[in-house]
Short mmCIF file of C-alpha atoms and ligand atoms in Angstrom, two decimals:
data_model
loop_
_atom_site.label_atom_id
_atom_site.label_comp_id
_atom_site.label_asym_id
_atom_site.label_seq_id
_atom_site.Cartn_x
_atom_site.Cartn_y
_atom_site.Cartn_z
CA UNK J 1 -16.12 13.34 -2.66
CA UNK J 2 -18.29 13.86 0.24
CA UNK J 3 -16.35 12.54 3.60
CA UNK J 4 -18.16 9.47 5.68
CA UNK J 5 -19.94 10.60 9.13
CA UNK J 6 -17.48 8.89 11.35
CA UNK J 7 -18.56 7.73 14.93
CA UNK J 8 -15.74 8.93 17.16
CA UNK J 9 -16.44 7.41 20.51
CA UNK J 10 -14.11 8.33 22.70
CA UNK J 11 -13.83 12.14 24.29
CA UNK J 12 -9.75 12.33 23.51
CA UNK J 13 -10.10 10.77 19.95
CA UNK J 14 -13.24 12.99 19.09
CA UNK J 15 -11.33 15.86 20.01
CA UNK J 16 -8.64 15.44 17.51
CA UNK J 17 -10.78 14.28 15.18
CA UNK J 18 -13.02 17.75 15.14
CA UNK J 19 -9.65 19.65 15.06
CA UNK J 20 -8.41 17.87 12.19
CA UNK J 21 -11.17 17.80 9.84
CA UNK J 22 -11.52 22.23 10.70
CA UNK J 23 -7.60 22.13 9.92
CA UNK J 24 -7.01 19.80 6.80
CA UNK J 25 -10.65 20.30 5.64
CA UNK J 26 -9.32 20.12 2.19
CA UNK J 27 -7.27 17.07 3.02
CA UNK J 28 -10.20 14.52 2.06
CA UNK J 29 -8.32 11.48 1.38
CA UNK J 30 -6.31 12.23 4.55
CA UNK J 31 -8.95 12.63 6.63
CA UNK J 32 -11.03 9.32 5.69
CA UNK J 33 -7.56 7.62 6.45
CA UNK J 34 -7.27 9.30 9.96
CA UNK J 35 -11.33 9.60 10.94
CA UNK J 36 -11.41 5.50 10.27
CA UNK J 37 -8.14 4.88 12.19
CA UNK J 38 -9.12 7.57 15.26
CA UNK J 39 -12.81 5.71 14.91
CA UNK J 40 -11.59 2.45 15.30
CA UNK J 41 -9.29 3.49 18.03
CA UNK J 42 -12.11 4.85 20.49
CA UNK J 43 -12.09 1.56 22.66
CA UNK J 44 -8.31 1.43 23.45
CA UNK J 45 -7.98 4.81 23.98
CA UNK J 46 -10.33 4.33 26.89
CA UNK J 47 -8.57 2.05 28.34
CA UNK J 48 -5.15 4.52 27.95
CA UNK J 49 -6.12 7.72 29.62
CA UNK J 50 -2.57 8.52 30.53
CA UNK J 51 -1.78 9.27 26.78
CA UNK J 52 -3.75 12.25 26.27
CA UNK J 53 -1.25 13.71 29.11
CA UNK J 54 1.76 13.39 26.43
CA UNK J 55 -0.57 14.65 23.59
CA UNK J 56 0.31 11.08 21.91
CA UNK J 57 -2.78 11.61 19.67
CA UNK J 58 -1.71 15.32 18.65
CA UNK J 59 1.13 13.93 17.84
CA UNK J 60 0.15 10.97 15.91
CA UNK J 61 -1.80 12.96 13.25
CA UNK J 62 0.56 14.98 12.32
CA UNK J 63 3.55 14.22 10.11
CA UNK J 64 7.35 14.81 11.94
CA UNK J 65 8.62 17.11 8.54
CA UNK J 66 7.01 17.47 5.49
CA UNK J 67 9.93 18.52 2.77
CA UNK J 68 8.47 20.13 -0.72
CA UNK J 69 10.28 20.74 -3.45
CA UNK J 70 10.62 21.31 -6.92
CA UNK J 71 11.97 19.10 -9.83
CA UNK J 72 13.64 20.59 -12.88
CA UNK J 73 14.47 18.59 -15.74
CA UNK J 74 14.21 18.65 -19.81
CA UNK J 75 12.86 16.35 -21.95
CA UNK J 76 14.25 15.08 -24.89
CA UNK J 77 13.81 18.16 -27.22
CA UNK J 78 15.58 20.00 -24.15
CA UNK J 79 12.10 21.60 -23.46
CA UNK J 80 12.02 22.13 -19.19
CA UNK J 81 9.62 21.04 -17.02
CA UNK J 82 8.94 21.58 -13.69
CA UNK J 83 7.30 19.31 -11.35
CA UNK J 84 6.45 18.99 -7.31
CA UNK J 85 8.39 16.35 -5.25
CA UNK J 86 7.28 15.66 -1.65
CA UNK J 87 8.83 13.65 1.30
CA UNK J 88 6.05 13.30 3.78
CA UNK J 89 8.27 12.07 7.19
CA UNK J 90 5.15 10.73 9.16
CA UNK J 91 6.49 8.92 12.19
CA UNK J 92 9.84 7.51 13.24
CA UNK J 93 8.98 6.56 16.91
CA UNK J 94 9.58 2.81 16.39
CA UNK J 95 12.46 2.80 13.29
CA UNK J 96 13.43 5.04 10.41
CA UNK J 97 10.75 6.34 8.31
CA UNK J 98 10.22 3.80 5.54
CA UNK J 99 7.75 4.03 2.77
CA UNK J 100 7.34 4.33 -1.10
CA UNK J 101 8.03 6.55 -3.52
CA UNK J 102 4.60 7.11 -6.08
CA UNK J 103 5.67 9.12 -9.55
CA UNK J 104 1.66 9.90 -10.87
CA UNK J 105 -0.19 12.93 -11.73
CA UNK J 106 -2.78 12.24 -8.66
CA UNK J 107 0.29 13.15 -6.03
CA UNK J 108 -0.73 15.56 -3.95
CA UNK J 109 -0.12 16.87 -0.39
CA UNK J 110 -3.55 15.20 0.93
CA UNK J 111 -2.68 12.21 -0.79
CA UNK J 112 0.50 11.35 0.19
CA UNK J 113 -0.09 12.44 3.71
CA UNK J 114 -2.84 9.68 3.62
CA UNK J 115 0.05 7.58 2.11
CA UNK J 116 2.55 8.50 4.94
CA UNK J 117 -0.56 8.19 8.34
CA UNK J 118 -1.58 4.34 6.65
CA UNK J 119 2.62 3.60 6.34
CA UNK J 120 2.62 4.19 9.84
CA UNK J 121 0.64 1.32 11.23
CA UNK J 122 1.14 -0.66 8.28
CA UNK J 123 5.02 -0.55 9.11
CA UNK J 124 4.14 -1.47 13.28
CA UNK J 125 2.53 -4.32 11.78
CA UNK J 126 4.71 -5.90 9.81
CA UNK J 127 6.14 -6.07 13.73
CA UNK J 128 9.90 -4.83 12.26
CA UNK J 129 11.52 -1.69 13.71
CA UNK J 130 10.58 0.70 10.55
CA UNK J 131 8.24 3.99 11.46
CA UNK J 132 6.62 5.38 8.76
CA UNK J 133 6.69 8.01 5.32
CA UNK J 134 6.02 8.23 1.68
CA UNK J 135 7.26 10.37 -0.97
CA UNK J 136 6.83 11.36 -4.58
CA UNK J 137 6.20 13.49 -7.12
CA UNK J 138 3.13 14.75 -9.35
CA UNK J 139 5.16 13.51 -12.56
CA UNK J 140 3.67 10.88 -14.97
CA UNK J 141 5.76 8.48 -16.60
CA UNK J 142 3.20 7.36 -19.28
CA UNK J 143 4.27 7.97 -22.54
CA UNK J 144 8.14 9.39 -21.73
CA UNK J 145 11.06 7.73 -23.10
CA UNK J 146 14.01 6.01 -20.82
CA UNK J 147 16.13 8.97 -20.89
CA UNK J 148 13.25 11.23 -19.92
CA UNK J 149 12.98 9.11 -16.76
CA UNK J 150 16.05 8.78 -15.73
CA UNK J 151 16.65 12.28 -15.80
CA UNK J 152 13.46 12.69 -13.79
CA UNK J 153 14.60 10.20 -10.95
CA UNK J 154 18.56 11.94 -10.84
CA UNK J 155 16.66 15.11 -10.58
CA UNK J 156 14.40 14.66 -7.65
CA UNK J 157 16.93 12.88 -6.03
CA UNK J 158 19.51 15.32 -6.49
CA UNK J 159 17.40 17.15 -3.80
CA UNK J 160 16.43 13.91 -1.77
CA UNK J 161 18.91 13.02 -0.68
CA UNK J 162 19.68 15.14 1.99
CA UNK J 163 16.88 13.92 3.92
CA UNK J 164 17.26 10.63 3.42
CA UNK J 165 19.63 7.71 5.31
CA UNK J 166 19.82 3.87 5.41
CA UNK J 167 19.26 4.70 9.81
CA UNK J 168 17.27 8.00 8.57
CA UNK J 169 14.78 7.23 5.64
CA UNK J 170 14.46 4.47 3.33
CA UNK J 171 12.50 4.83 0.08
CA UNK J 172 11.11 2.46 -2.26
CA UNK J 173 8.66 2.44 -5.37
CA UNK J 174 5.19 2.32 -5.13
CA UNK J 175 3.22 3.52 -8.23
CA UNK J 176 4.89 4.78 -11.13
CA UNK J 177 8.24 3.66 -9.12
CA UNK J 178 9.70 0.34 -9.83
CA UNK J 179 13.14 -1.18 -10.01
CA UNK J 180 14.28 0.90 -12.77
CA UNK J 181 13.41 3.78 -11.31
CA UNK J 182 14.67 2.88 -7.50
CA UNK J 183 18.35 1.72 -9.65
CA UNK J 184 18.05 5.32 -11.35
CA UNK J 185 17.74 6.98 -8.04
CA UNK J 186 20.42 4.58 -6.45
CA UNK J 187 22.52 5.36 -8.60
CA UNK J 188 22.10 9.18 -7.86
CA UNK J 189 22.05 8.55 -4.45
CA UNK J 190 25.94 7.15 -4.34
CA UNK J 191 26.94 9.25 -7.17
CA UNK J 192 26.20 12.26 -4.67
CA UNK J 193 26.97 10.97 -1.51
CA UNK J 194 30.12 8.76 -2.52
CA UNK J 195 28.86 6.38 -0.26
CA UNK J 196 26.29 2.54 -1.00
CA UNK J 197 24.37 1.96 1.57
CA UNK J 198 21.05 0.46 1.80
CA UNK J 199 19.06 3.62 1.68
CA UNK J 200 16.51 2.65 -0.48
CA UNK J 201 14.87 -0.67 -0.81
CA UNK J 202 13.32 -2.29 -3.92
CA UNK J 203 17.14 -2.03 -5.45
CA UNK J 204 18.28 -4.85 -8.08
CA UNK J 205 19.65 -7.96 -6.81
CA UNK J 206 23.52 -7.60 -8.23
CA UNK J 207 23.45 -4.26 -5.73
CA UNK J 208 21.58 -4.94 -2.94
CA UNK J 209 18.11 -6.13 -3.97
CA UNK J 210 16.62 -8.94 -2.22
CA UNK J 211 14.66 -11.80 -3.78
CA UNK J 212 11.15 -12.26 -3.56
CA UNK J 213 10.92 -8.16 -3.08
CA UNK J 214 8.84 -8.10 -6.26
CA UNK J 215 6.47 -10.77 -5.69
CA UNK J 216 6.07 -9.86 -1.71
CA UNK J 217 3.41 -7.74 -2.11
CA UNK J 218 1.20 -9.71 -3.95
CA UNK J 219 1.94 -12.81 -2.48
CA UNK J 220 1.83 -11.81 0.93
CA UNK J 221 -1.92 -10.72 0.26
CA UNK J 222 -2.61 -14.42 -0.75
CA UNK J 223 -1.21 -15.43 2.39
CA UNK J 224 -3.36 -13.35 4.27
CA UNK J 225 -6.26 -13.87 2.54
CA UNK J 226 -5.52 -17.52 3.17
CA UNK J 227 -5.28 -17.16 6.94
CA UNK J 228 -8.57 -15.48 6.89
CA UNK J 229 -9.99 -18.40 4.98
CA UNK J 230 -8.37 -20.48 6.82
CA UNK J 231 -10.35 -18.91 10.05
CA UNK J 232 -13.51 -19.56 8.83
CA UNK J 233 -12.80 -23.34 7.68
CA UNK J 234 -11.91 -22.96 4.46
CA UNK J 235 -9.18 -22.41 1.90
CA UNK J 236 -8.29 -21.10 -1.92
CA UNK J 237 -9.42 -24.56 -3.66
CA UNK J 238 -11.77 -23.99 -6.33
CA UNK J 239 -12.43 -20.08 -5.26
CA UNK J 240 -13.42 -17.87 -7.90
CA UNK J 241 -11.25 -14.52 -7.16
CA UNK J 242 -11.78 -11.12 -9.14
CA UNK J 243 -8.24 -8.92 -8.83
CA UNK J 244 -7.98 -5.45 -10.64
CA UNK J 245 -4.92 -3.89 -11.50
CA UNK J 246 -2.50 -5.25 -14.11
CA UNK J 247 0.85 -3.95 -12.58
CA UNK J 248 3.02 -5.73 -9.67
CA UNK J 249 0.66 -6.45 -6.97
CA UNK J 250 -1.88 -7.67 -9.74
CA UNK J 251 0.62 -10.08 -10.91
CA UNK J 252 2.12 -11.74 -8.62
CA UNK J 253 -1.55 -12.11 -6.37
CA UNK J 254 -2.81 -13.95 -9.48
CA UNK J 255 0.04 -16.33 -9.18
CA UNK J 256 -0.44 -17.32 -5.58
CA UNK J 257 -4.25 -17.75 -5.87
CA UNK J 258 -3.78 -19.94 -8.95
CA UNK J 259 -0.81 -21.92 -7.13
CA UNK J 260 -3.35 -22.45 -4.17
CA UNK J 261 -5.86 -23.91 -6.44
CA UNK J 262 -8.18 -21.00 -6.68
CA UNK J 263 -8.87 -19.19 -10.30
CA UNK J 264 -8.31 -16.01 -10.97
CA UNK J 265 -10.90 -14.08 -13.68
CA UNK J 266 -10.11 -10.98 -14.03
CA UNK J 267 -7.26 -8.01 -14.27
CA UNK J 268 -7.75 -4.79 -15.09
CA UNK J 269 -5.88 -1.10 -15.79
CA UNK J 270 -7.40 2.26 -16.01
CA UNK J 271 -9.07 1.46 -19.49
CA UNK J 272 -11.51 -1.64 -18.65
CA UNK J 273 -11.10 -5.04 -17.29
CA UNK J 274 -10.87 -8.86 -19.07
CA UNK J 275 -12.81 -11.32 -18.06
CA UNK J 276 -11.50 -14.69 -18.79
CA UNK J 277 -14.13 -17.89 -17.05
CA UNK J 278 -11.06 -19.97 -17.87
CA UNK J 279 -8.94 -18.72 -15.68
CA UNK J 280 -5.71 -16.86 -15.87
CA UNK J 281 -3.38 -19.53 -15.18
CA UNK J 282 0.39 -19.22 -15.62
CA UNK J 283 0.72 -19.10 -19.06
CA UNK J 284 -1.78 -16.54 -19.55
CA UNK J 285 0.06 -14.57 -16.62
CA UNK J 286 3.05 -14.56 -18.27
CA UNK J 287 1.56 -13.19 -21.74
CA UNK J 288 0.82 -10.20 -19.46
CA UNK J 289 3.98 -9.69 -17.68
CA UNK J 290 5.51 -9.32 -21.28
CA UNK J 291 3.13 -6.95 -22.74
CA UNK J 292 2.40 -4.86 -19.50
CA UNK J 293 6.15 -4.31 -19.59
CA UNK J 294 6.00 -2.83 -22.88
CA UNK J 295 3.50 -0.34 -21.52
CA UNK J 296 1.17 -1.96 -23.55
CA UNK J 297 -2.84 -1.90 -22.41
CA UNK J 298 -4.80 -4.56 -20.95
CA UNK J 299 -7.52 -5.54 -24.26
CA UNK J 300 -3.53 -7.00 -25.60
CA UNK J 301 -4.44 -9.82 -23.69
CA UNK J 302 -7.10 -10.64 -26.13
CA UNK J 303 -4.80 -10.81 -29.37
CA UNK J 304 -3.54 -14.48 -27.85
CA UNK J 305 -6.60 -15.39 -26.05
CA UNK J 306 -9.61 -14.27 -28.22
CA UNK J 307 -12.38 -16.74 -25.77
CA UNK J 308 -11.57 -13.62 -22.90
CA UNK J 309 -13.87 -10.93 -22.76
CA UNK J 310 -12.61 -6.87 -22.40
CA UNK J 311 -15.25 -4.45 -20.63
CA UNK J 312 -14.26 -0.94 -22.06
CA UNK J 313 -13.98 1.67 -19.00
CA UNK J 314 -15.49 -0.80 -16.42
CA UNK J 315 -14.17 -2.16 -13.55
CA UNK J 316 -14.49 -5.78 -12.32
CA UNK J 317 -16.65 -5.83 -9.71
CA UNK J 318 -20.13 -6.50 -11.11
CA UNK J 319 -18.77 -10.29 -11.72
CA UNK J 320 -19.98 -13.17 -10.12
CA UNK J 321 -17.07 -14.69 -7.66
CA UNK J 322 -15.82 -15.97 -4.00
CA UNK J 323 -13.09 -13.57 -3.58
CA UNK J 324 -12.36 -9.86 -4.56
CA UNK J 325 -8.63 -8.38 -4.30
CA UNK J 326 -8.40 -4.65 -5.65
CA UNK J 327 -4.98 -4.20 -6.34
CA UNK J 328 -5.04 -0.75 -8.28
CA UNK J 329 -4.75 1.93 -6.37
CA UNK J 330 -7.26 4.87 -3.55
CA UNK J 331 -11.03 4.61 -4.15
CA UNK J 332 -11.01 1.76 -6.64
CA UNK J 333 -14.74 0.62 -4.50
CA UNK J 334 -17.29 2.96 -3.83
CA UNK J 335 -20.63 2.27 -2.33
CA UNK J 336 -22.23 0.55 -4.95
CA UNK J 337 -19.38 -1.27 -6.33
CA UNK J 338 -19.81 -3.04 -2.65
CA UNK J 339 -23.36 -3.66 -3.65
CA UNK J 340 -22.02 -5.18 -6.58
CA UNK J 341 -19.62 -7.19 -4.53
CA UNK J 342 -22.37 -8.45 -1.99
CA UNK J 343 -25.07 -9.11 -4.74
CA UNK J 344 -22.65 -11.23 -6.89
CA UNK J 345 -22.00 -13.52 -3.68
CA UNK J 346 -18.36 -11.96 -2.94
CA UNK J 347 -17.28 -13.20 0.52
CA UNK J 348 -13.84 -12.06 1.20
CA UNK J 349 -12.16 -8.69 0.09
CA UNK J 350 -8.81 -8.10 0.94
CA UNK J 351 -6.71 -4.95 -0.37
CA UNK J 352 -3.75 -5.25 -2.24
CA UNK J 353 -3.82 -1.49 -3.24
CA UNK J 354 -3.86 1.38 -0.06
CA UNK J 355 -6.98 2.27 0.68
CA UNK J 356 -9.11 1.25 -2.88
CA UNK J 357 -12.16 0.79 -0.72
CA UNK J 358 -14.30 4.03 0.89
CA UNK J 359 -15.09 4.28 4.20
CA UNK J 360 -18.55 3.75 3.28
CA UNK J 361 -18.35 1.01 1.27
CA UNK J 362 -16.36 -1.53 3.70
CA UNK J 363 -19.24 -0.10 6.17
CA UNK J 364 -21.62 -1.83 4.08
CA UNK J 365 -19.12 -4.85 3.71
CA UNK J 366 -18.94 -5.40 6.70
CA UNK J 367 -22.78 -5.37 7.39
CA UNK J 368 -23.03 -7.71 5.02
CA UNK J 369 -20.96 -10.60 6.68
CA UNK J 370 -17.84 -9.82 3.69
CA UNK J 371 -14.79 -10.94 5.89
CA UNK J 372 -12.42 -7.50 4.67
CA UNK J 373 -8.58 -6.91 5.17
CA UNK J 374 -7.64 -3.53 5.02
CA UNK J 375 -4.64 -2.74 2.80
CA UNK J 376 -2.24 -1.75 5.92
CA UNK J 377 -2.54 -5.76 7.29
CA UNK J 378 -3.22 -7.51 3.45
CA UNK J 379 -0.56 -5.29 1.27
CA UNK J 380 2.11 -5.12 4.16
CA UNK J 381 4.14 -7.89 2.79
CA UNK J 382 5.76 -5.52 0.19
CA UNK J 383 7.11 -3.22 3.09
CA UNK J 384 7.71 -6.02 5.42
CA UNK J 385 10.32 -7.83 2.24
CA UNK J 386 11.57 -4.32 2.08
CA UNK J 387 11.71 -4.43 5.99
CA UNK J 388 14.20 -7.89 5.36
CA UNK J 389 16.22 -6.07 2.46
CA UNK J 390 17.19 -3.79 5.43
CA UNK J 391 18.25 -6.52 7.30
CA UNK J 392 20.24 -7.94 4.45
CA UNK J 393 21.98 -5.17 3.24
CA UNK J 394 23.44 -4.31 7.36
CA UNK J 395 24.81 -7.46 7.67
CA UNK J 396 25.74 -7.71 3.93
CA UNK J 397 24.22 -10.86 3.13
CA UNK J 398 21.78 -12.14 0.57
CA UNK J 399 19.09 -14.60 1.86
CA UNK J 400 18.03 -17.31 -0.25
CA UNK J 401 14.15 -17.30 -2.24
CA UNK J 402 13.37 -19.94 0.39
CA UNK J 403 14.40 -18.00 3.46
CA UNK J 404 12.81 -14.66 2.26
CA UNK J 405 9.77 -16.10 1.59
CA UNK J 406 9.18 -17.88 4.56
CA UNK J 407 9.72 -15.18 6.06
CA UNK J 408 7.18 -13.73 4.43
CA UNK J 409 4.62 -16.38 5.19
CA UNK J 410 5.53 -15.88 8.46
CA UNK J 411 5.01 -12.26 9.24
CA UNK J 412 1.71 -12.51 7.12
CA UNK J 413 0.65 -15.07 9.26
CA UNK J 414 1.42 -13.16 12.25
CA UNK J 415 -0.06 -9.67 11.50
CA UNK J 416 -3.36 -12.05 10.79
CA UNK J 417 -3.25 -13.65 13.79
CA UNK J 418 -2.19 -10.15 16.02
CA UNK J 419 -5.11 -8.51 14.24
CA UNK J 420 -7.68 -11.20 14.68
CA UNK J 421 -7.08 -11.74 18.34
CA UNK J 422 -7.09 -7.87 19.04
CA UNK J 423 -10.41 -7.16 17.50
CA UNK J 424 -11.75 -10.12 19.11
CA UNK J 425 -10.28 -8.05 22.27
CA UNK J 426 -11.72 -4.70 21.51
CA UNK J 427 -14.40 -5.01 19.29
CA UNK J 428 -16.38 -8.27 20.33
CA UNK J 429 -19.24 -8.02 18.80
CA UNK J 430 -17.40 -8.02 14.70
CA UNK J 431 -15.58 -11.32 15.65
CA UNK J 432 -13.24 -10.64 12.74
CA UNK J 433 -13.67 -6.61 11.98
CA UNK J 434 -9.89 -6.52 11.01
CA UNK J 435 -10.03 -3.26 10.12
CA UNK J 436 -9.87 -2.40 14.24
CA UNK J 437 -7.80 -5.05 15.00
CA UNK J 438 -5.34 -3.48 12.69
CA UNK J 439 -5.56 -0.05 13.56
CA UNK J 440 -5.57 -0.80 17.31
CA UNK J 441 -2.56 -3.72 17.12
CA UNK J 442 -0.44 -0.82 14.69
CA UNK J 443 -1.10 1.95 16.97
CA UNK J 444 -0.57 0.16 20.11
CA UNK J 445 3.44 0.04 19.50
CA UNK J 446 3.91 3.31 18.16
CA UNK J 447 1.96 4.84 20.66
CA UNK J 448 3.85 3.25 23.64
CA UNK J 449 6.83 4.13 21.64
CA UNK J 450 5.91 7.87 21.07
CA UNK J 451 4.73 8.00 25.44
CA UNK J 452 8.12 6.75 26.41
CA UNK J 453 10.29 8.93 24.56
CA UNK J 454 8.44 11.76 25.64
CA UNK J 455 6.93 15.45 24.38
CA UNK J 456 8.94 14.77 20.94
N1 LIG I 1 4.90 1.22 -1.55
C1 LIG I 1 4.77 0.02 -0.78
C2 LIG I 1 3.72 0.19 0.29
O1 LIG I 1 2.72 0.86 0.06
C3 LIG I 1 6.11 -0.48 -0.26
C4 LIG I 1 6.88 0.50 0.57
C5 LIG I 1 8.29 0.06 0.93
O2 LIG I 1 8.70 -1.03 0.55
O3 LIG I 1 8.95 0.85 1.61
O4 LIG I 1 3.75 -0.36 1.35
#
């Protein structure tokens, strides 16, 4: 994948910039993550000069620790495996490092490293004291029984956790990670350590969990979406939205929209997409809760509703529609999917997946007068419910649905609002580029953070 010409502005950016791309030159998703951010950062670094004195930037590219490891464990004919686990401790200026855990085949160094640099500013906006890390292994769960698993997840963290704390680092899933396996590696965790604390997040609600934790990722990209509809004088009522991805995110994004009166169309997992003009309304979303939790494939949606459509190896965004959420996982939209996108009348894209769009393509977006959220500001609500779990399990309390998901709202609405007003601060001429404002409003706290606690 060739890497987008990025125009570094700034003297002090540019210079980290050319020294990271000679030292990670093999780190490609890593270095579109960091060449957009240290882009995008060029006009309030020039108004910081002092920085460069504490080598803030230096600093800010590269991860705290990096922990690699290996992860023995047998299957069920007691055949061993061996597999890579990684713990990629980006940033812990402004709280303890906090980010997923992703079990897939795709894990690599580069990859989570991305993972770990976007966690970062994703976590400073969710304006809660978590820094910033990600973690997981190049293991794929497709196709291995329960038992396989779980021996899997007591494995890997049979070596976690010594690096990990509820006031150190705080895991969660991400892809290939869910509540079973976060329970699994609970369970681990205090089996080891003799001690239950609230050292991961994501955790079932009868130890720990909090409510809403499942749905906040998805519905907290609705609410953002809704603020930036909102901005321009208009709202979800009647929208057409196209949303790939069948898994969490997917889900519960479908359900907001539809609540808010818009229709959802499509869903999609690596084999094809559905396309259903009727809409995928509760019902319908349920159908595919059940059968996507018996690992079953996406055309199942057609044995109960026969009228839908199933594009074989496709994705969704040659369809006609108002809104576009990919909520699947890295480079779901390449340059002429966003052709697609802008041909077929798409106004608003908002990422419910990290990073799904290239650099390139939300270029060309953005040219094209498509208002687009990038993933760190439109899929933080996951992190920032994870953020509240936190909260919940120090003072050992369980908030109500209600409470949590105002909360929610709230913090959505906020990390709209903070990156709205800062682009319209620092980048003037893209009213609403959000993609600046939400670099420049994530980095501004860690980076104060990082310059007051000195040459750490
Ligand atoms: N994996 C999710 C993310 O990408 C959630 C992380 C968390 O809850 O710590 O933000």
């Amino acid at each position: 994948m060739a890497l987008k010409e990025f125009n570094v502005k700034n003297a002090y950016c540019k210079r980290v910039w050319d020294e990271l791309k000679v030292r990670y030159a093999d780190q490609e998703h890593f270095l579109q993550a960091a060449g957009l951010v240290l882009e995008t950062l060029s006009p309030v670094v020039d108004t910081m000069p002092g920085i460069e004195k504490t080598a803030v930037l230096e600093r800010f590219v590269e991860p705290e620790r990096i922990i690699m490891f290996r992860v023995p464990w047998t299957d069920d004919a007691g055949k061993p495996h061996v597999n890579r686990g990684f713990r990629v401790q980006f940033n812990s200026a402004i709280g303890p490092y906090k980010g997923g855990l992703r079990f897939s085949p795709e894990v690599s160094l580069d990859v989570l490293k991305f993972l770990g640099f976007e966690q970062v500013l994703k976590n400073s906006l969710t304006t809660l004291p978590m820094g910033g890390g990600k973690g997981g292994a190049d293991f794929d769960p497709h196709g291995k029984s329960d038992a396989e698993v779980m021996r899997f997840c007591q494995s890997f963290m049979t070596e976690l956790y010594r690096h990990i704390g509820a006031d150190t680092d705080v895991p969660a899933g991400d892809k290939g990670v869910g509540g079973r396996e976060v329970a699994w590696m609970f369970g681990q965790y205090k089996r080891i350590t003799n001690q239950f604390t609230g050292v991961l997040t994501g955790k079932g609600l009868d130890f720990g969990g909090s409510l809403i934790r499942p749905e906040a990722t998805g519905y907290g990209l609705i609410y953002f979406a809704e603020c930036m509809l909102k901005a321009v004088n208009t709202d979800f009522n009647g929208k057409t939205c196209i949303i790939s991805g069948d898994g969490n995110v997917a889900q519960y994004a479908c359900e907001k929209v539809t609540q808010l009166g818009g229709k959802v169309i499509t869903l999609s997992d690596s084999t094809g997409y559905i396309l259903d003009e009727d809409g995928i309304d509760a019902e319908k979303l349920a159908f595919v809760m059940q059968f996507r939790g018996e690992h079953k494939k996406i055309d199942t949606y057609l044995t109960k509703y026969p009228k839908a459509k199933f594009f074989k190896g496709e994705k969704p965004w040659g369809v006609k529609a108002d809104c576009a959420f990919p909520c699947a996982t890295q480079d779901e939209i390449y340059m002429e999917d966003a052709k697609k996108l802008v041909a077929n009348g798409v106004k608003l894209v908002a990422e419910g997946a990290n990073m799904p769009t290239r650099a390139d393509a939300i270029e060309y977006l953005q040219k094209n007068d498509v208002l687009f959220a990038p993933g760190k500001a439109s899929n933080a609500g996951g992190v920032a419910v994870s953020g509240l779990e936190m909260s919940q399990n120090s003072e050992r309390l369980s908030w109500t649905r209600e409470e949590v998901d105002s909360k929610l709202k709230h913090i959505m609405t906020q990390i709209h609002d903070n990156a709205y007003e800062t682009a319209k601060k620092y980048a003037p001429s893209k009213t609403t580029d959000y993609v600046s404002g939400a670099n420049i409003y994530g980095f501004l706290k860690v980076a104060r953070a990082m310059d007051a606690q000195g040459l750490v």
